[in-house]
């Protein structure tokens, strides 16, 4: 193929961009909703900029191909069935020259290694152009259909504007004036009122419009304030623009499910970001949740146009309520640095992907292998394996085991997965593949359909209709291949050496048994039933022996899980199985094993100690947090909790450490106080939002006793954000049975708040609570108040302490 069709190429580039966007969003899943919305919106906008990139920078080759004759579009029809692909490895010196008509004729006329039909190339047919034209028409019709939906949304907005009236209700006018007094918008901003709609909405980018329901005048004043703050957040964040870009991306890439997933994720994050803006402005989660429910249930939902941003769509309500009521969720907004970083990251992905092309020269890489087809059939996406590398020396086939000294051969599974050294993969149809290299040898095993093996596990006993099981073994210059195919209800077996039929000798039978066992062990094939059979036949020691013979982390984990879940397993056996996790390198597999331990055994002293020792070996913060949180929720004894808090200090991720410590707060008895280890673990949290939410959760739990309050206030000093710091200090001021030492610590921390309003709010709350009970505290209060720059805030703080202290 000389190049991909432009539409297909652009679709492939967009898919790659959105997959990378999804990976970034997954990595940032614990970030604030504003950041997640920025990630998804940037990814959608990037798909629209793809066609412009080749106009700005030179193209580069992304997909090397053979010359025009071999790689013509017509040759695509000759891709064989993935089960009919043989593997031939050659050294650079032995590789045939590929290129030119003579080479094509040679390849086309040569018989296949297994005696099947030959692969013949044909000249391009004019019908290909007609096929491409039909593809273009299909795309255009789909884009037009989704575009018509966008136009209908614009028409719907015109109808809303026509039926609305200028803002007339005194309640709404008063609330709008109050909120706008604290904010400034340079863009024109218009408020309308309607008796038709039941939920507020916003539209427009250059001249934004906020439409308010007349029925909202009956809502409490605080609810109306939350509505205005929420809708103004949409305006300030240019959400109407990102919403429009997402809709356009859906129209252009209507056939791509990834773009619809990205658009939905962007919408969910957008509304949650505006909810966070309300909570950051002082809204209480419980009150705001009541507003969302009231707005969504106040009447029959008006069919909002797609171009309008409705505040409370019922389809999104569940996720938003959970997010609003989550006490440890991050709620920080965006700053210029974050937006700039997102733009730079998007460009670093957009430019190379957008400039990629499939057009290449005629030369082929001489190090690549030759792939010969047995029989051309209807085209399907191939699951081919290629092995590239120098020839290897001879070695017994049953000793080809991974030992870390392999020749680093490369295996390509389909067109999207490549494995160097060893690995396994399973595609969407359940087809399995295992590849590995040892010292001077390489093995590839592939199964199409689920096989059933003999009781001795040395051969295939049955295959489903159309099933196939194939072993390819390269050793030195020799290639062995064992193939089992189901045809018409019977199994056909074929054993070849270098493509020539051969009779299996004892060495071949031994090799086949080794390969079958490796396939079973590495894929975790039938692990549950097989491990149970091993336990029953050979006992617990037999299972441990089998685990020691498994090479892959995933296979070990599957068998360990079965052992841990076996009825009647004892605490001593669980401890031994936990020790086996030390031979698993993958953090995810280790965590998977630990999650399988029966809850009833977790609190056994020996088991919990082995469990924590295994957790210590996990490097991944997410996996470590998951298994420790599971143990915490079983309410372990104080000694175990102390060990868990010690392990929490090894978690670098602020979000994960916060999650674990918040779970720890919840399990302490109501009359207990949080230990010093808790505050030591919390001290390592660098994120202001995470630390503030954790301390707030601790204060709300009522488990911060007077002796620990100074320690908690000391942690507040580590918070740089004035808003987060003042919010926590106000909670400290609300505590019952305050001590003078706590008040002194609170006043010292308040003096480190740079925001005049934030410092004044803390001082006023301390004064109203009657915390200033001694002359020393009064002087500390006055010192903190006198440093406030704003005359109004300073007067407010001094007046709260008493009129006699007001400046003259």
mmCIF file of N, CA and C in Angstrom, residues 255-362:
data_model
loop_
_atom_site.group_PDB
_atom_site.id
_atom_site.type_symbol
_atom_site.label_atom_id
_atom_site.label_comp_id
_atom_site.label_asym_id
_atom_site.label_seq_id
_atom_site.Cartn_x
_atom_site.Cartn_y
_atom_site.Cartn_z
ATOM 1 N N UNK A 255 -17.503 8.137 13.953
ATOM 2 C CA UNK A 255 -17.375 6.686 13.897
ATOM 3 C C UNK A 255 -16.461 6.134 14.981
ATOM 4 N N UNK A 256 -15.780 7.002 15.697
ATOM 5 C CA UNK A 256 -14.765 6.584 16.672
ATOM 6 C C UNK A 256 -15.366 6.595 18.075
ATOM 7 N N UNK A 257 -15.551 5.443 18.717
ATOM 8 C CA UNK A 257 -16.148 5.445 20.068
ATOM 9 C C UNK A 257 -15.302 6.194 21.092
ATOM 10 N N UNK A 258 -13.989 6.287 20.848
ATOM 11 C CA UNK A 258 -13.122 6.981 21.809
ATOM 12 C C UNK A 258 -13.502 8.446 21.940
ATOM 13 N N UNK A 259 -13.904 9.072 20.832
ATOM 14 C CA UNK A 259 -14.221 10.496 20.896
ATOM 15 C C UNK A 259 -15.499 10.720 21.692
ATOM 16 N N UNK A 260 -16.446 9.799 21.606
ATOM 17 C CA UNK A 260 -17.680 9.931 22.400
ATOM 18 C C UNK A 260 -17.399 9.708 23.884
ATOM 19 N N UNK A 261 -16.509 8.759 24.172
ATOM 20 C CA UNK A 261 -16.120 8.543 25.577
ATOM 21 C C UNK A 261 -15.417 9.779 26.123
ATOM 22 N N UNK A 262 -14.510 10.349 25.318
ATOM 23 C CA UNK A 262 -13.787 11.543 25.758
ATOM 24 C C UNK A 262 -14.739 12.711 25.975
ATOM 25 N N UNK A 263 -15.717 12.873 25.075
ATOM 26 C CA UNK A 263 -16.662 13.979 25.211
ATOM 27 C C UNK A 263 -17.498 13.830 26.477
ATOM 28 N N UNK A 264 -17.939 12.598 26.751
ATOM 29 C CA UNK A 264 -18.731 12.393 27.972
ATOM 30 C C UNK A 264 -17.885 12.640 29.224
ATOM 31 N N UNK A 265 -16.649 12.141 29.231
ATOM 32 C CA UNK A 265 -15.771 12.348 30.387
ATOM 33 C C UNK A 265 -15.514 13.827 30.593
ATOM 34 N N UNK A 266 -15.379 14.579 29.492
ATOM 35 C CA UNK A 266 -15.172 16.019 29.603
ATOM 36 C C UNK A 266 -16.384 16.705 30.217
ATOM 37 N N UNK A 267 -17.590 16.290 29.797
ATOM 38 C CA UNK A 267 -18.804 16.900 30.352
ATOM 39 C C UNK A 267 -18.935 16.628 31.850
ATOM 40 N N UNK A 268 -18.671 15.391 32.259
ATOM 41 C CA UNK A 268 -18.774 15.051 33.680
ATOM 42 C C UNK A 268 -17.776 15.857 34.507
ATOM 43 N N UNK A 269 -16.517 15.917 34.036
ATOM 44 C CA UNK A 269 -15.496 16.671 34.767
ATOM 45 C C UNK A 269 -15.819 18.161 34.792
ATOM 46 N N UNK A 270 -16.423 18.673 33.699
ATOM 47 C CA UNK A 270 -16.759 20.104 33.645
ATOM 48 C C UNK A 270 -17.759 20.479 34.732
ATOM 49 N N UNK A 271 -18.822 19.705 34.863
ATOM 50 C CA UNK A 271 -19.824 20.024 35.874
ATOM 51 C C UNK A 271 -19.252 19.862 37.285
ATOM 52 N N UNK A 272 -18.424 18.836 37.498
ATOM 53 C CA UNK A 272 -17.820 18.658 38.812
ATOM 54 C C UNK A 272 -16.868 19.796 39.135
ATOM 55 N N UNK A 273 -16.176 20.339 38.120
ATOM 56 C CA UNK A 273 -15.277 21.468 38.358
ATOM 57 C C UNK A 273 -16.057 22.697 38.805
ATOM 58 N N UNK A 274 -17.225 22.928 38.204
ATOM 59 C CA UNK A 274 -18.056 24.067 38.624
ATOM 60 C C UNK A 274 -18.668 23.817 40.001
ATOM 61 N N UNK A 275 -18.990 22.550 40.298
ATOM 62 C CA UNK A 275 -19.431 22.228 41.665
ATOM 63 C C UNK A 275 -18.328 22.547 42.667
ATOM 64 N N UNK A 276 -17.083 22.206 42.311
ATOM 65 C CA UNK A 276 -15.956 22.506 43.204
ATOM 66 C C UNK A 276 -15.809 24.008 43.409
ATOM 67 N N UNK A 277 -16.087 24.792 42.366
ATOM 68 C CA UNK A 277 -16.000 26.252 42.500
ATOM 69 C C UNK A 277 -16.993 26.752 43.545
ATOM 70 N N UNK A 278 -18.179 26.136 43.576
ATOM 71 C CA UNK A 278 -19.175 26.525 44.592
ATOM 72 C C UNK A 278 -18.673 26.183 45.988
ATOM 73 N N UNK A 279 -18.122 24.976 46.145
ATOM 74 C CA UNK A 279 -17.640 24.560 47.467
ATOM 75 C C UNK A 279 -16.437 25.384 47.885
ATOM 76 N N UNK A 280 -15.563 25.735 46.954
ATOM 77 C CA UNK A 280 -14.408 26.566 47.288
ATOM 78 C C UNK A 280 -14.818 27.980 47.679
ATOM 79 N N UNK A 281 -16.002 28.405 47.224
ATOM 80 C CA UNK A 281 -16.492 29.736 47.579
ATOM 81 C C UNK A 281 -17.207 29.745 48.926
ATOM 82 N N UNK A 282 -17.184 28.630 49.639
ATOM 83 C CA UNK A 282 -17.768 28.583 50.973
ATOM 84 C C UNK A 282 -19.030 27.767 51.087
ATOM 85 N N UNK A 283 -19.478 27.166 49.993
ATOM 86 C CA UNK A 283 -20.684 26.362 50.056
ATOM 87 C C UNK A 283 -20.483 25.081 50.841
ATOM 88 N N UNK A 284 -21.486 24.711 51.624
ATOM 89 C CA UNK A 284 -21.431 23.459 52.376
ATOM 90 C C UNK A 284 -21.868 22.308 51.468
ATOM 91 N N UNK A 285 -21.142 21.190 51.490
ATOM 92 C CA UNK A 285 -21.498 20.079 50.602
ATOM 93 C C UNK A 285 -22.940 19.607 50.752
ATOM 94 N N UNK A 286 -23.412 19.520 51.989
ATOM 95 C CA UNK A 286 -24.769 19.013 52.194
ATOM 96 C C UNK A 286 -25.809 19.973 51.606
ATOM 97 N N UNK A 287 -25.588 21.289 51.788
ATOM 98 C CA UNK A 287 -26.523 22.262 51.236
ATOM 99 C C UNK A 287 -26.511 22.234 49.710
ATOM 100 N N UNK A 288 -25.330 22.142 49.158
ATOM 101 C CA UNK A 288 -25.233 22.163 47.699
ATOM 102 C C UNK A 288 -25.826 20.893 47.091
ATOM 103 N N UNK A 289 -25.643 19.763 47.776
ATOM 104 C CA UNK A 289 -26.259 18.529 47.295
ATOM 105 C C UNK A 289 -27.786 18.647 47.294
ATOM 106 N N UNK A 290 -28.326 19.286 48.324
ATOM 107 C CA UNK A 290 -29.771 19.518 48.356
ATOM 108 C C UNK A 290 -30.224 20.359 47.168
ATOM 109 N N UNK A 291 -29.424 21.374 46.816
ATOM 110 C CA UNK A 291 -29.763 22.222 45.673
ATOM 111 C C UNK A 291 -29.800 21.419 44.379
ATOM 112 N N UNK A 292 -28.785 20.573 44.164
ATOM 113 C CA UNK A 292 -28.748 19.779 42.938
ATOM 114 C C UNK A 292 -29.970 18.877 42.838
ATOM 115 N N UNK A 293 -30.334 18.270 43.959
ATOM 116 C CA UNK A 293 -31.523 17.402 43.948
ATOM 117 C C UNK A 293 -32.783 18.215 43.666
ATOM 118 N N UNK A 294 -32.871 19.393 44.292
ATOM 119 C CA UNK A 294 -34.050 20.226 44.099
ATOM 120 C C UNK A 294 -34.148 20.720 42.661
ATOM 121 N N UNK A 295 -33.014 21.123 42.082
ATOM 122 C CA UNK A 295 -33.021 21.631 40.711
ATOM 123 C C UNK A 295 -33.375 20.540 39.720
ATOM 124 N N UNK A 296 -32.952 19.311 40.012
ATOM 125 C CA UNK A 296 -33.214 18.204 39.089
ATOM 126 C C UNK A 296 -34.632 17.662 39.221
ATOM 127 N N UNK A 297 -35.254 17.843 40.400
ATOM 128 C CA UNK A 297 -36.556 17.235 40.656
ATOM 129 C C UNK A 297 -37.684 18.251 40.759
ATOM 130 N N UNK A 298 -37.388 19.515 40.465
ATOM 131 C CA UNK A 298 -38.397 20.551 40.680
ATOM 132 C C UNK A 298 -39.541 20.476 39.674
ATOM 133 N N UNK A 299 -39.396 19.718 38.614
ATOM 134 C CA UNK A 299 -40.464 19.601 37.632
ATOM 135 C C UNK A 299 -40.021 18.723 36.493
ATOM 136 N N UNK A 300 -40.853 18.534 35.490
ATOM 137 C CA UNK A 300 -40.432 17.732 34.331
ATOM 138 C C UNK A 300 -39.246 18.395 33.649
ATOM 139 N N UNK A 301 -38.251 17.575 33.314
ATOM 140 C CA UNK A 301 -37.008 18.114 32.759
ATOM 141 C C UNK A 301 -37.260 18.664 31.364
ATOM 142 N N UNK A 302 -36.969 19.968 31.183
ATOM 143 C CA UNK A 302 -37.132 20.608 29.883
ATOM 144 C C UNK A 302 -36.062 20.068 28.942
ATOM 145 N N UNK A 303 -36.434 19.751 27.699
ATOM 146 C CA UNK A 303 -35.421 19.233 26.766
ATOM 147 C C UNK A 303 -34.412 20.305 26.390
ATOM 148 N N UNK A 304 -33.335 20.382 27.128
ATOM 149 C CA UNK A 304 -32.318 21.398 26.903
ATOM 150 C C UNK A 304 -31.594 21.166 25.574
ATOM 151 N N UNK A 305 -31.325 22.213 24.802
ATOM 152 C CA UNK A 305 -30.534 22.053 23.573
ATOM 153 C C UNK A 305 -29.136 21.542 23.879
ATOM 154 N N UNK A 306 -28.554 20.842 22.904
ATOM 155 C CA UNK A 306 -27.229 20.256 23.124
ATOM 156 C C UNK A 306 -26.171 21.309 23.328
ATOM 157 N N UNK A 307 -26.379 22.533 22.820
ATOM 158 C CA UNK A 307 -25.363 23.580 22.931
ATOM 159 C C UNK A 307 -25.418 24.311 24.262
ATOM 160 N N UNK A 308 -26.425 24.068 25.103
ATOM 161 C CA UNK A 308 -26.559 24.748 26.392
ATOM 162 C C UNK A 308 -25.978 23.880 27.498
ATOM 163 N N UNK A 309 -25.419 24.543 28.513
ATOM 164 C CA UNK A 309 -24.845 23.846 29.670
ATOM 165 C C UNK A 309 -25.864 23.893 30.798
ATOM 166 N N UNK A 310 -26.600 22.801 30.972
ATOM 167 C CA UNK A 310 -27.613 22.738 32.023
ATOM 168 C C UNK A 310 -26.961 22.385 33.341
ATOM 169 N N UNK A 311 -27.438 22.996 34.423
ATOM 170 C CA UNK A 311 -26.798 22.821 35.726
ATOM 171 C C UNK A 311 -27.059 21.456 36.325
ATOM 172 N N UNK A 312 -28.234 20.895 36.127
ATOM 173 C CA UNK A 312 -28.591 19.660 36.842
ATOM 174 C C UNK A 312 -29.320 18.709 35.914
ATOM 175 N N UNK A 313 -28.571 18.104 34.992
ATOM 176 C CA UNK A 313 -29.165 17.044 34.167
ATOM 177 C C UNK A 313 -29.275 15.779 35.026
ATOM 178 N N UNK A 314 -30.408 15.134 34.993
ATOM 179 C CA UNK A 314 -30.639 13.982 35.865
ATOM 180 C C UNK A 314 -29.697 12.825 35.547
ATOM 181 N N UNK A 315 -29.260 12.736 34.295
ATOM 182 C CA UNK A 315 -28.395 11.622 33.907
ATOM 183 C C UNK A 315 -27.028 11.699 34.569
ATOM 184 N N UNK A 316 -26.607 12.895 35.018
ATOM 185 C CA UNK A 316 -25.290 13.062 35.626
ATOM 186 C C UNK A 316 -25.355 13.220 37.139
ATOM 187 N N UNK A 317 -26.554 13.187 37.697
ATOM 188 C CA UNK A 317 -26.726 13.599 39.083
ATOM 189 C C UNK A 317 -26.026 12.682 40.077
ATOM 190 N N UNK A 318 -26.088 11.367 39.851
ATOM 191 C CA UNK A 318 -25.516 10.437 40.822
ATOM 192 C C UNK A 318 -24.037 10.656 41.046
ATOM 193 N N UNK A 319 -23.245 10.709 39.958
ATOM 194 C CA UNK A 319 -21.800 10.898 40.086
ATOM 195 C C UNK A 319 -21.474 12.237 40.728
ATOM 196 N N UNK A 320 -22.245 13.261 40.388
ATOM 197 C CA UNK A 320 -21.952 14.602 40.947
ATOM 198 C C UNK A 320 -22.225 14.647 42.446
ATOM 199 N N UNK A 321 -23.290 14.013 42.884
ATOM 200 C CA UNK A 321 -23.590 14.020 44.323
ATOM 201 C C UNK A 321 -22.494 13.302 45.105
ATOM 202 N N UNK A 322 -22.022 12.171 44.581
ATOM 203 C CA UNK A 322 -20.944 11.445 45.243
ATOM 204 C C UNK A 322 -19.690 12.312 45.317
ATOM 205 N N UNK A 323 -19.400 13.040 44.235
ATOM 206 C CA UNK A 323 -18.216 13.901 44.218
ATOM 207 C C UNK A 323 -18.358 15.065 45.199
ATOM 208 N N UNK A 324 -19.548 15.657 45.251
ATOM 209 C CA UNK A 324 -19.771 16.801 46.161
ATOM 210 C C UNK A 324 -19.610 16.379 47.614
ATOM 211 N N UNK A 325 -20.083 15.188 47.956
ATOM 212 C CA UNK A 325 -20.069 14.742 49.349
ATOM 213 C C UNK A 325 -18.782 14.023 49.735
ATOM 214 N N UNK A 326 -17.850 13.873 48.808
ATOM 215 C CA UNK A 326 -16.574 13.213 49.101
ATOM 216 C C UNK A 326 -15.679 14.165 49.893
ATOM 217 N N UNK A 327 -15.340 13.851 51.157
ATOM 218 C CA UNK A 327 -14.594 14.819 51.979
ATOM 219 C C UNK A 327 -13.131 14.963 51.595
ATOM 220 N N UNK A 328 -12.560 14.014 50.857
ATOM 221 C CA UNK A 328 -11.118 14.091 50.568
ATOM 222 C C UNK A 328 -10.842 14.361 49.095
ATOM 223 N N UNK A 329 -11.844 14.684 48.332
ATOM 224 C CA UNK A 329 -11.635 14.951 46.902
ATOM 225 C C UNK A 329 -10.912 16.289 46.723
ATOM 226 N N UNK A 330 -10.002 16.317 45.769
ATOM 227 C CA UNK A 330 -9.295 17.564 45.460
ATOM 228 C C UNK A 330 -10.219 18.482 44.669
ATOM 229 N N UNK A 331 -10.198 19.768 45.019
ATOM 230 C CA UNK A 331 -11.131 20.709 44.400
ATOM 231 C C UNK A 331 -10.435 21.971 43.898
ATOM 232 N N UNK A 332 -9.154 21.914 43.695
ATOM 233 C CA UNK A 332 -8.438 23.103 43.262
ATOM 234 C C UNK A 332 -8.769 23.426 41.815
ATOM 235 N N UNK A 333 -8.798 24.723 41.514
ATOM 236 C CA UNK A 333 -9.063 25.172 40.162
ATOM 237 C C UNK A 333 -7.798 25.190 39.326
ATOM 238 N N UNK A 334 -7.857 25.888 38.206
ATOM 239 C CA UNK A 334 -6.725 25.965 37.297
ATOM 240 C C UNK A 334 -5.975 27.273 37.487
ATOM 241 N N UNK A 335 -4.681 27.210 37.231
ATOM 242 C CA UNK A 335 -3.885 28.430 37.165
ATOM 243 C C UNK A 335 -3.187 28.473 35.814
ATOM 244 N N UNK A 336 -2.525 29.578 35.534
ATOM 245 C CA UNK A 336 -1.909 29.744 34.219
ATOM 246 C C UNK A 336 -0.822 28.705 33.978
ATOM 247 N N UNK A 337 -0.090 28.348 35.027
ATOM 248 C CA UNK A 337 0.965 27.357 34.873
ATOM 249 C C UNK A 337 0.421 26.001 34.445
ATOM 250 N N UNK A 338 -0.700 25.587 35.049
ATOM 251 C CA UNK A 338 -1.294 24.296 34.689
ATOM 252 C C UNK A 338 -1.797 24.309 33.254
ATOM 253 N N UNK A 339 -2.455 25.401 32.860
ATOM 254 C CA UNK A 339 -2.966 25.501 31.491
ATOM 255 C C UNK A 339 -1.810 25.498 30.492
ATOM 256 N N UNK A 340 -0.727 26.230 30.816
ATOM 257 C CA UNK A 340 0.425 26.267 29.920
ATOM 258 C C UNK A 340 1.065 24.890 29.800
ATOM 259 N N UNK A 341 1.170 24.168 30.923
ATOM 260 C CA UNK A 341 1.747 22.824 30.886
ATOM 261 C C UNK A 341 0.896 21.888 30.038
ATOM 262 N N UNK A 342 -0.430 22.015 30.161
ATOM 263 C CA UNK A 342 -1.316 21.175 29.347
ATOM 264 C C UNK A 342 -1.162 21.497 27.866
ATOM 265 N N UNK A 343 -1.049 22.788 27.547
ATOM 266 C CA UNK A 343 -0.858 23.163 26.151
ATOM 267 C C UNK A 343 0.444 22.649 25.586
ATOM 268 N N UNK A 344 1.510 22.742 26.382
ATOM 269 C CA UNK A 344 2.809 22.249 25.929
ATOM 270 C C UNK A 344 2.769 20.726 25.736
ATOM 271 N N UNK A 345 2.145 20.023 26.689
ATOM 272 C CA UNK A 345 2.039 18.570 26.558
ATOM 273 C C UNK A 345 1.229 18.164 25.343
ATOM 274 N N UNK A 346 0.129 18.904 25.080
ATOM 275 C CA UNK A 346 -0.692 18.587 23.911
ATOM 276 C C UNK A 346 0.094 18.792 22.611
ATOM 277 N N UNK A 347 0.863 19.887 22.537
ATOM 278 C CA UNK A 347 1.657 20.132 21.338
ATOM 279 C C UNK A 347 2.726 19.066 21.135
ATOM 280 N N UNK A 348 3.345 18.619 22.242
ATOM 281 C CA UNK A 348 4.398 17.610 22.131
ATOM 282 C C UNK A 348 3.858 16.283 21.611
ATOM 283 N N UNK A 349 2.562 16.037 21.784
ATOM 284 C CA UNK A 349 1.941 14.833 21.223
ATOM 285 C C UNK A 349 1.343 15.104 19.845
ATOM 286 N N UNK A 350 0.725 16.286 19.701
ATOM 287 C CA UNK A 350 0.019 16.605 18.463
ATOM 288 C C UNK A 350 0.959 16.701 17.268
ATOM 289 N N UNK A 351 2.095 17.369 17.436
ATOM 290 C CA UNK A 351 2.978 17.616 16.293
ATOM 291 C C UNK A 351 3.556 16.333 15.694
ATOM 292 N N UNK A 352 4.168 15.438 16.497
ATOM 293 C CA UNK A 352 4.694 14.214 15.862
ATOM 294 C C UNK A 352 3.616 13.297 15.324
ATOM 295 N N UNK A 353 2.473 13.215 16.010
ATOM 296 C CA UNK A 353 1.401 12.345 15.524
ATOM 297 C C UNK A 353 0.767 12.934 14.270
ATOM 298 N N UNK A 354 0.533 14.241 14.268
ATOM 299 C CA UNK A 354 -0.086 14.879 13.115
ATOM 300 C C UNK A 354 0.789 14.854 11.884
ATOM 301 N N UNK A 355 2.119 14.860 12.064
ATOM 302 C CA UNK A 355 3.024 14.871 10.920
ATOM 303 C C UNK A 355 3.363 13.473 10.427
ATOM 304 N N UNK A 356 2.911 12.438 11.114
ATOM 305 C CA UNK A 356 3.241 11.069 10.705
ATOM 306 C C UNK A 356 2.573 10.730 9.382
ATOM 307 N N UNK A 357 3.265 9.936 8.570
ATOM 308 C CA UNK A 357 2.724 9.515 7.288
ATOM 309 C C UNK A 357 3.112 8.061 7.050
ATOM 310 N N UNK A 358 2.395 7.413 6.136
ATOM 311 C CA UNK A 358 2.709 6.023 5.798
ATOM 312 C C UNK A 358 3.536 5.911 4.532
ATOM 313 N N UNK A 359 3.795 6.995 3.831
ATOM 314 C CA UNK A 359 4.544 6.933 2.581
ATOM 315 C C UNK A 359 6.011 6.652 2.868
ATOM 316 N N UNK A 360 6.585 5.682 2.182
ATOM 317 C CA UNK A 360 7.953 5.285 2.437
ATOM 318 C C UNK A 360 8.667 4.997 1.140
ATOM 319 N N UNK A 361 9.954 4.717 1.245
ATOM 320 C CA UNK A 361 10.739 4.345 0.086
ATOM 321 C C UNK A 361 10.571 2.874 -0.208
ATOM 322 N N UNK A 362 11.236 2.411 -1.276
ATOM 323 C CA UNK A 362 11.052 1.029 -1.706
ATOM 324 C C UNK A 362 11.912 0.057 -0.956
#
